[in-house]
Short mmCIF file of C-alpha atoms in Angstrom, two decimals:
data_model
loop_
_atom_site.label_atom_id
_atom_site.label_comp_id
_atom_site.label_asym_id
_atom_site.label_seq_id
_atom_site.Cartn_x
_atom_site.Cartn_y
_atom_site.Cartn_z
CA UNK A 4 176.94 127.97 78.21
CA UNK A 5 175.75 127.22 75.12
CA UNK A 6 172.32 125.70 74.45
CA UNK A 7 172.02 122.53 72.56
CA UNK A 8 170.33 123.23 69.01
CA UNK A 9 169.60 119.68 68.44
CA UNK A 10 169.51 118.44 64.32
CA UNK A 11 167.61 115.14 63.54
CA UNK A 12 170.46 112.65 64.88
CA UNK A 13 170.01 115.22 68.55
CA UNK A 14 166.62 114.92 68.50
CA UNK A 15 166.04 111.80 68.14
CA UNK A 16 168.67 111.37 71.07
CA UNK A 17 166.66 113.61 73.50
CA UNK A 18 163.37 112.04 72.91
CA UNK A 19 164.90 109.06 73.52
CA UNK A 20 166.06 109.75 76.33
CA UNK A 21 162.90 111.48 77.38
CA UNK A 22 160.81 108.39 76.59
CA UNK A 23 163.63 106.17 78.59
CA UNK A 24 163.27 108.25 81.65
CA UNK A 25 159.44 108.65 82.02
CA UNK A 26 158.50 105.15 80.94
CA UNK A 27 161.59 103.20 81.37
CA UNK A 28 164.16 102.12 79.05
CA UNK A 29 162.32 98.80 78.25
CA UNK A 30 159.26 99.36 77.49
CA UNK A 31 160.70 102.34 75.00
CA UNK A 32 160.39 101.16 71.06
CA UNK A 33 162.18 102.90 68.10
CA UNK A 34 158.83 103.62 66.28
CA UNK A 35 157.95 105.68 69.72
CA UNK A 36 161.06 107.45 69.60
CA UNK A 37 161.06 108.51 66.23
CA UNK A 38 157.45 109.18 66.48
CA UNK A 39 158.50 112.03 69.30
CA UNK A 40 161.47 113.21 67.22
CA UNK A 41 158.35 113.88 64.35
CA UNK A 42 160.60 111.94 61.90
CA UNK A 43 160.17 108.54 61.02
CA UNK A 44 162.06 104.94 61.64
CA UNK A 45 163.53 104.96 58.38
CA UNK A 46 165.58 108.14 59.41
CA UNK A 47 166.20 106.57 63.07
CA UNK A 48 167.92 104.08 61.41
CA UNK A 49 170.17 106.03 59.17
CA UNK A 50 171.26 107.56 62.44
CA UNK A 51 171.43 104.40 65.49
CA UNK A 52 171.59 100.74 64.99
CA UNK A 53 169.03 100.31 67.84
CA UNK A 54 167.99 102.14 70.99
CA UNK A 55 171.04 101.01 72.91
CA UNK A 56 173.03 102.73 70.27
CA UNK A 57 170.68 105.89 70.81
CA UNK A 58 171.32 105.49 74.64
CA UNK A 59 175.25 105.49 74.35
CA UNK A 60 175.66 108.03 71.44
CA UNK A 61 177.31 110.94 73.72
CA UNK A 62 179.49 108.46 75.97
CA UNK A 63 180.49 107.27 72.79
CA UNK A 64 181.59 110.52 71.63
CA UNK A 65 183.16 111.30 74.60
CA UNK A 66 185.01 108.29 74.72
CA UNK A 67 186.39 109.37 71.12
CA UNK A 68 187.21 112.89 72.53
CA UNK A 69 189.22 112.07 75.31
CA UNK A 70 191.40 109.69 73.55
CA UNK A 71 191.68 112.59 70.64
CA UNK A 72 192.68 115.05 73.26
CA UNK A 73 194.88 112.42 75.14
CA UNK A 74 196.59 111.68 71.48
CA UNK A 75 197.34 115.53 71.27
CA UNK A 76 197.89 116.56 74.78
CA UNK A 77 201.53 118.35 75.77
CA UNK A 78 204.49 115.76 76.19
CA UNK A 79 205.62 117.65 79.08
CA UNK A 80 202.55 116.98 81.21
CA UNK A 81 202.25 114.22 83.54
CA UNK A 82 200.10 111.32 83.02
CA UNK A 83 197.53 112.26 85.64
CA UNK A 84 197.63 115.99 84.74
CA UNK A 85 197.25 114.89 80.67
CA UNK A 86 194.27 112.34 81.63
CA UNK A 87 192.19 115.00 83.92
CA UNK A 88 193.00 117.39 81.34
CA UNK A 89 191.55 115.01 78.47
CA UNK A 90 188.30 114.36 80.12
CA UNK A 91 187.80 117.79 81.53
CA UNK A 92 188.37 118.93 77.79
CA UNK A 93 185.80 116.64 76.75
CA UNK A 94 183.05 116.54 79.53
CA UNK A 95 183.03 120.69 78.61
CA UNK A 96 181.82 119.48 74.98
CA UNK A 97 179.02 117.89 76.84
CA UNK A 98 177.90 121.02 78.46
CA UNK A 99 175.01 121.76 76.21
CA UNK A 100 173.54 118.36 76.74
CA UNK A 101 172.67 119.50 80.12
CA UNK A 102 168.94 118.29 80.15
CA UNK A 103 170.14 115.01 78.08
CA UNK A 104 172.84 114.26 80.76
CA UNK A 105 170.38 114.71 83.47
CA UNK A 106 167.56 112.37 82.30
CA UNK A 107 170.60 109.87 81.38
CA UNK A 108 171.48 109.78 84.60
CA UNK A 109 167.88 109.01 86.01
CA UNK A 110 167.64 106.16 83.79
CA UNK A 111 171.07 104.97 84.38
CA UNK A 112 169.87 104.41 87.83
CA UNK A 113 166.83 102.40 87.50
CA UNK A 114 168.24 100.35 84.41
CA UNK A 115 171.00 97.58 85.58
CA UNK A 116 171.14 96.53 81.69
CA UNK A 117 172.42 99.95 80.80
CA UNK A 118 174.60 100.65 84.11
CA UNK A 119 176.62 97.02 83.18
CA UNK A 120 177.09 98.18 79.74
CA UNK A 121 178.19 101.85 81.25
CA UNK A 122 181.13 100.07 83.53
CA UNK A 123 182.19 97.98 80.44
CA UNK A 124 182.09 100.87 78.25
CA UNK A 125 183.94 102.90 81.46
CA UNK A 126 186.51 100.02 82.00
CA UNK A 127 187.59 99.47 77.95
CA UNK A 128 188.17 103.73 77.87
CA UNK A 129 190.16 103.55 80.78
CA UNK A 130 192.39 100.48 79.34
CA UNK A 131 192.02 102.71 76.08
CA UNK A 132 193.55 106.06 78.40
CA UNK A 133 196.19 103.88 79.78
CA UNK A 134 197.55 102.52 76.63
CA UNK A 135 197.63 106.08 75.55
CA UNK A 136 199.87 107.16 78.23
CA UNK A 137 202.54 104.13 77.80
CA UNK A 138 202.63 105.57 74.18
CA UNK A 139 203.71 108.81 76.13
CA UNK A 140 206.10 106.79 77.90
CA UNK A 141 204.12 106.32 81.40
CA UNK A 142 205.01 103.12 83.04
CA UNK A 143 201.80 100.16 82.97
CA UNK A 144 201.12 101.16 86.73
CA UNK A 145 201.03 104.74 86.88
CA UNK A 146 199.09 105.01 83.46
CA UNK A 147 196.42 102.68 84.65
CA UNK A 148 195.91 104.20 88.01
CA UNK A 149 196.32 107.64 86.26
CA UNK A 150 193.57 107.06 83.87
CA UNK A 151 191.22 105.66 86.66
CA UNK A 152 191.72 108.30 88.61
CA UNK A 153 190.86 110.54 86.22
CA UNK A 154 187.84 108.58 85.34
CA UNK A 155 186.38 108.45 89.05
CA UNK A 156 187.55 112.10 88.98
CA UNK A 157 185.03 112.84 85.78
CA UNK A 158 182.02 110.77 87.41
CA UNK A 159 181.77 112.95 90.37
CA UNK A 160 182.80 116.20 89.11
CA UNK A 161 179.71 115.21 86.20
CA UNK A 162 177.19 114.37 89.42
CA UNK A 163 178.29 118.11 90.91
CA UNK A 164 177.46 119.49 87.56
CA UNK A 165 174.41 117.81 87.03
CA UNK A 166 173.18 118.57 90.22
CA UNK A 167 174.49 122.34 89.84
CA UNK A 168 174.63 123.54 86.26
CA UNK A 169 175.51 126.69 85.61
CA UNK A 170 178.90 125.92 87.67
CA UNK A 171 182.02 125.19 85.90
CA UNK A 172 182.89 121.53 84.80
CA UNK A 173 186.26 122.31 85.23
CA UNK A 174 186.06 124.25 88.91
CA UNK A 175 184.21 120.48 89.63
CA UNK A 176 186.75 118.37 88.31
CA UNK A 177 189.83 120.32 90.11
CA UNK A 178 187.72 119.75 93.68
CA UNK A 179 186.86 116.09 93.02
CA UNK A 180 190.87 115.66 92.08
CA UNK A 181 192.16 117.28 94.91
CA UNK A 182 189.58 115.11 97.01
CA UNK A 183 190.67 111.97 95.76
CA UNK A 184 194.27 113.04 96.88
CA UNK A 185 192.90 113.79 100.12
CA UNK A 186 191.23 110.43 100.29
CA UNK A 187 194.04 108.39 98.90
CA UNK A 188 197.45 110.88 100.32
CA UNK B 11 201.29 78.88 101.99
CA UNK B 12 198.97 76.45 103.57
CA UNK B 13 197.99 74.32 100.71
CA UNK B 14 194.35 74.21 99.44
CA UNK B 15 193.12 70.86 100.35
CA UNK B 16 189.81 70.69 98.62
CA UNK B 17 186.37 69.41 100.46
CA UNK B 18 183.33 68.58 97.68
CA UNK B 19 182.93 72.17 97.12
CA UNK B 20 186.71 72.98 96.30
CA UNK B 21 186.77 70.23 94.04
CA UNK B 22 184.19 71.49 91.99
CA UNK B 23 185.53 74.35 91.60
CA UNK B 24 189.00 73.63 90.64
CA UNK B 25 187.66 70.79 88.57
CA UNK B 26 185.33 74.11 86.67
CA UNK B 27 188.15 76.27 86.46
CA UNK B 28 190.46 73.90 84.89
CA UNK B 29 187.96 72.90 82.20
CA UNK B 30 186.98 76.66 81.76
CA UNK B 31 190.82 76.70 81.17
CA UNK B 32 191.52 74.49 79.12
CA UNK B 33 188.44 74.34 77.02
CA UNK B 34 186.46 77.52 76.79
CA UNK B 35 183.64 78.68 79.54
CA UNK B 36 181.25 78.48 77.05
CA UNK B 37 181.75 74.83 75.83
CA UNK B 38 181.87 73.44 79.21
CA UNK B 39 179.06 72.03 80.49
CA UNK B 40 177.80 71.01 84.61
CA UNK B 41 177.98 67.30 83.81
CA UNK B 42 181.39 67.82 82.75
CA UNK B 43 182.57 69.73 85.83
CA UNK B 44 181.05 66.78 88.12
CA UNK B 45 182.55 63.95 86.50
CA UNK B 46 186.37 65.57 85.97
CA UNK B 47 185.37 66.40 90.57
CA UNK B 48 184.35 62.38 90.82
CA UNK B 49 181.04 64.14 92.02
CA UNK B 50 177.40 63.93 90.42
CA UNK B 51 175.51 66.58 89.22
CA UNK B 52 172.94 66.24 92.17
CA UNK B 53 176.10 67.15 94.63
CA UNK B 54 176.72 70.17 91.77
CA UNK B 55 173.80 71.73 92.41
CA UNK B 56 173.43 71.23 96.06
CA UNK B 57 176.13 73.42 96.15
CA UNK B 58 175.79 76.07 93.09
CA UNK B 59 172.96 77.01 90.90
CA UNK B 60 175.03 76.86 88.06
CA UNK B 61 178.36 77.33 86.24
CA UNK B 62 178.60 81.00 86.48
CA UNK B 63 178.28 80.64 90.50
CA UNK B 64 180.98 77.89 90.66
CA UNK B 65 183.12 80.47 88.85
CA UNK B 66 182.54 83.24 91.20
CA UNK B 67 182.40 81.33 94.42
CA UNK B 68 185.73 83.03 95.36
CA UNK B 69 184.69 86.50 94.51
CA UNK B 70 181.72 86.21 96.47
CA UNK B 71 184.15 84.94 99.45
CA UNK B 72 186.26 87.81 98.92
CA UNK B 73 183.55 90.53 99.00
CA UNK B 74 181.64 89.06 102.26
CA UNK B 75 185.30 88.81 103.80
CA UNK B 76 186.83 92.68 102.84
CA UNK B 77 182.99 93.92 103.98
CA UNK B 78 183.24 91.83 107.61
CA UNK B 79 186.64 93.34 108.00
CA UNK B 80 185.78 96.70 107.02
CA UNK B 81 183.03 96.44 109.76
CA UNK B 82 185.34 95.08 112.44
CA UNK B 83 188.29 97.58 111.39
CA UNK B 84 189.91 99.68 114.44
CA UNK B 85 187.72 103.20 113.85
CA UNK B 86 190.65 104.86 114.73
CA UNK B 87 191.66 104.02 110.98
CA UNK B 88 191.40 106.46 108.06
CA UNK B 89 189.28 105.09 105.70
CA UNK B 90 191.72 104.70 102.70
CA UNK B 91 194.04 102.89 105.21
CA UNK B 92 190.72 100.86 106.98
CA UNK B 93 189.98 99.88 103.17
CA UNK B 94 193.44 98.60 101.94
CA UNK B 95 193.46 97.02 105.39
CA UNK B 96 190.30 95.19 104.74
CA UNK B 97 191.31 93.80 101.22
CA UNK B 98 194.33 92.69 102.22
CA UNK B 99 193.06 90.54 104.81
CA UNK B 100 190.42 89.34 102.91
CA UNK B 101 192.83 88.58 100.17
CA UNK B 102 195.48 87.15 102.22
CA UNK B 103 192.46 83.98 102.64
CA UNK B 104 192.62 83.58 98.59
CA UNK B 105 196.40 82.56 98.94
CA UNK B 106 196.19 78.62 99.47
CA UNK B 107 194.13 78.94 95.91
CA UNK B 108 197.00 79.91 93.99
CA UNK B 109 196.47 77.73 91.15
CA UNK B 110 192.47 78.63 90.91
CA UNK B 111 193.78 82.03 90.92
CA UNK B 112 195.98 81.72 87.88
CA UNK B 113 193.51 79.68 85.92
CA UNK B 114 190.40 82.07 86.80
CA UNK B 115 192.33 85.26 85.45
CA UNK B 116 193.66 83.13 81.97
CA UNK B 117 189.50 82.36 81.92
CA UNK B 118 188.74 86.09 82.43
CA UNK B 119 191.14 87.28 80.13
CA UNK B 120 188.94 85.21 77.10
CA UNK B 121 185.29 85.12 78.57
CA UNK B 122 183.67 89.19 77.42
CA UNK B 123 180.51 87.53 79.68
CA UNK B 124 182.27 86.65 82.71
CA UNK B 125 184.70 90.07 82.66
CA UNK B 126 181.53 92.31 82.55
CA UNK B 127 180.11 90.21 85.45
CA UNK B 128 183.46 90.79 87.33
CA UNK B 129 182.93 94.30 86.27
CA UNK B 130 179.72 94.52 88.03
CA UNK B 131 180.34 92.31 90.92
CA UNK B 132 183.08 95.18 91.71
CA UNK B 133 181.23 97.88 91.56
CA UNK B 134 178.69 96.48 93.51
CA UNK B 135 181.65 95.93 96.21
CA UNK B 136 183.15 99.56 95.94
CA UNK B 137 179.53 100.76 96.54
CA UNK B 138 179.25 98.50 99.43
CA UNK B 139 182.46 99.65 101.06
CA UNK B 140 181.87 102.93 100.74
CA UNK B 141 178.70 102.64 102.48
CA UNK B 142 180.26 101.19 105.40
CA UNK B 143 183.12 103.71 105.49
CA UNK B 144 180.27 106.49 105.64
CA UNK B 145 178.75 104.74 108.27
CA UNK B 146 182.54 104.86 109.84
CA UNK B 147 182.13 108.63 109.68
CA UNK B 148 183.73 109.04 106.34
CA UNK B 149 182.16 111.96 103.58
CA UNK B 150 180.24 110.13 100.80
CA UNK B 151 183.31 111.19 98.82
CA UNK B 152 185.87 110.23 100.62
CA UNK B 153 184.41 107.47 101.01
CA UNK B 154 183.78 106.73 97.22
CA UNK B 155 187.61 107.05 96.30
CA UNK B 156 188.67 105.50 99.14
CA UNK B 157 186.90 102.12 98.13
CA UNK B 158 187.52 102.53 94.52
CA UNK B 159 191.54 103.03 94.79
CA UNK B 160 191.39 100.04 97.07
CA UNK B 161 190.25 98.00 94.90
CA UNK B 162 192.48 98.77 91.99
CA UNK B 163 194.98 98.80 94.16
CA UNK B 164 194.06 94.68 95.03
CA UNK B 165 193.87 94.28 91.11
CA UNK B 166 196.94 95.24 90.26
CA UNK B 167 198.82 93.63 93.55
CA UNK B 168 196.62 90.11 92.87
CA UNK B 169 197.62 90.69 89.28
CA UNK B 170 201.63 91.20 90.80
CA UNK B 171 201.14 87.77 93.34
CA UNK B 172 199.58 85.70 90.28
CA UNK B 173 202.83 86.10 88.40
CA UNK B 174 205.27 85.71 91.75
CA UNK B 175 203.08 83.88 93.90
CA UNK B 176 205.98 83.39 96.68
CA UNK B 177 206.35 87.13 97.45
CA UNK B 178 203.82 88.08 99.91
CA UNK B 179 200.55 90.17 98.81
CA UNK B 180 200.59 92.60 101.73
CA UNK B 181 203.94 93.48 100.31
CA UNK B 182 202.39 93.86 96.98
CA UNK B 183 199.56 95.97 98.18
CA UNK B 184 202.06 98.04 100.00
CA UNK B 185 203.84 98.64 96.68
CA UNK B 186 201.01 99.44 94.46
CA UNK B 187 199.42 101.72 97.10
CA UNK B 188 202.39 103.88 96.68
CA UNK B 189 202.68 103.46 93.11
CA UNK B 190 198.90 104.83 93.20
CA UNK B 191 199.78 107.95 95.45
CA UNK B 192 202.93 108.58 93.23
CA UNK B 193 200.21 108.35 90.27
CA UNK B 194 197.50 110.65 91.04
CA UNK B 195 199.80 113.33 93.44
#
């Protein structure tokens, strides 16, 4: 896979998220941050409104990605086929990020703040996925349970990947799909 | 339905709801809620800590009641059917609070602050399941689906009983249970 060559807007990400996991996401300031990047404030704020901002700026894009790739997927798939398809499509964008994703996670697990803002942000794409596939024509039900699913589908196949990187996102996310049919069938 | 004949408690809270209703969660104040219940504040707070606990005093209910069933379920029981099982039940006691019901989801609908709470509070009960269903024998992800489509499969039922509130919920988790298989096979 390929390796993230980060520019100023990536590196100021990963020594966020650096700083975040080995001193905690509070104590973390944006003059710290940009101090660790080697550029200065000024230039952190061209880039992220705060550190939040700096925090959520892959999920963000990812969020954007799979509702691109839901927008263009094939008419004649099915909802859940077209919504494991979109994420899958877009986790493999996140690939490079492989260290980022990793220390994200560690923080995500000792910050509440961020893991309530994560479930909002979580809950909104999924209502975002959903609405999608009733523009496809999906009935209410089946495109909000379709876009869930794919959604719980993504957060376990990314844990699998975390844990084992140089697997394939997309072997992960076919297992943790046909598990949830196991679980749910 | 048995009718919900409110104690001091009850009153509070349907007096809180309606006011969240009617006038905003925000705006409405404790002294408010215990005059519209013919209560004081002093018997307010000997039974909540404040107005966000008088609006999830039903939630908490439901969550204590799905986890005691899920602990008492026949372990004979697959776990998605021990989990639907357990929600059912446990929603099947919310049914005499019909009208608390209907107002607390027009509330939710409006209040950003009280949705992410509800956000929270359910993944805090998905987790919770889960870890009794691995205690049931269950694989962690088994488990973890197995929780999560019971609970969307409660929202959107709840969601079904709110609008037809004479039709009976198990029915309605029976139906979107199936509508979630047909989604995600």
């Amino acid at each position: 896979m390929a390796r993230w060559e980060p520019d100023a807007r990536g590196r100021l990400q990963q020594a966020a998220m650096e700083l975040f996991r080995d001193r905690g996401y509070a104590d973390v300031t944006v003059a710290e941050i940009a101090e660790r990047a080697g550029l200065t404030k000024r230039t952190f704020f061209n880039h992220f409104a705060d550190k939040r901002e700096v925090f959520f700026a892959n999920a963000q894009m990812f969020e954007e990605d799979v509702l691109a790739e839901l927008a263009g997927a094939d008419p004649a798939l099915r909802p859940i086929d077209a919504a494991v398809r979109a994420v899958t499509r877009a986790g493999l964008k996140l690939a490079p990020y492989y260290e980022y994703a990793k220390a994200r996670n560690a923080v995500l697990a000792v910050t509440p703040e961020l893991r309530e803002r994560d479930l909002v942000k979580s809950d909104r794409l999924a209502r975002a996925m959903a609405g999608e596939l009733v523009r496809r024509g999906a009935s209410e039900r089946t495109a909000g349970f379709a876009a869930e699913a794919a959604l719980a589908v993504f957060a376990l196949a990314a844990a699998d990947w975390i844990a084992t990187p140089a697997a394939d996102l997309a072997g992960f996310m076919e297992r943790a799909l046909t598990d949830l049919r196991d679980a749910v069938g």
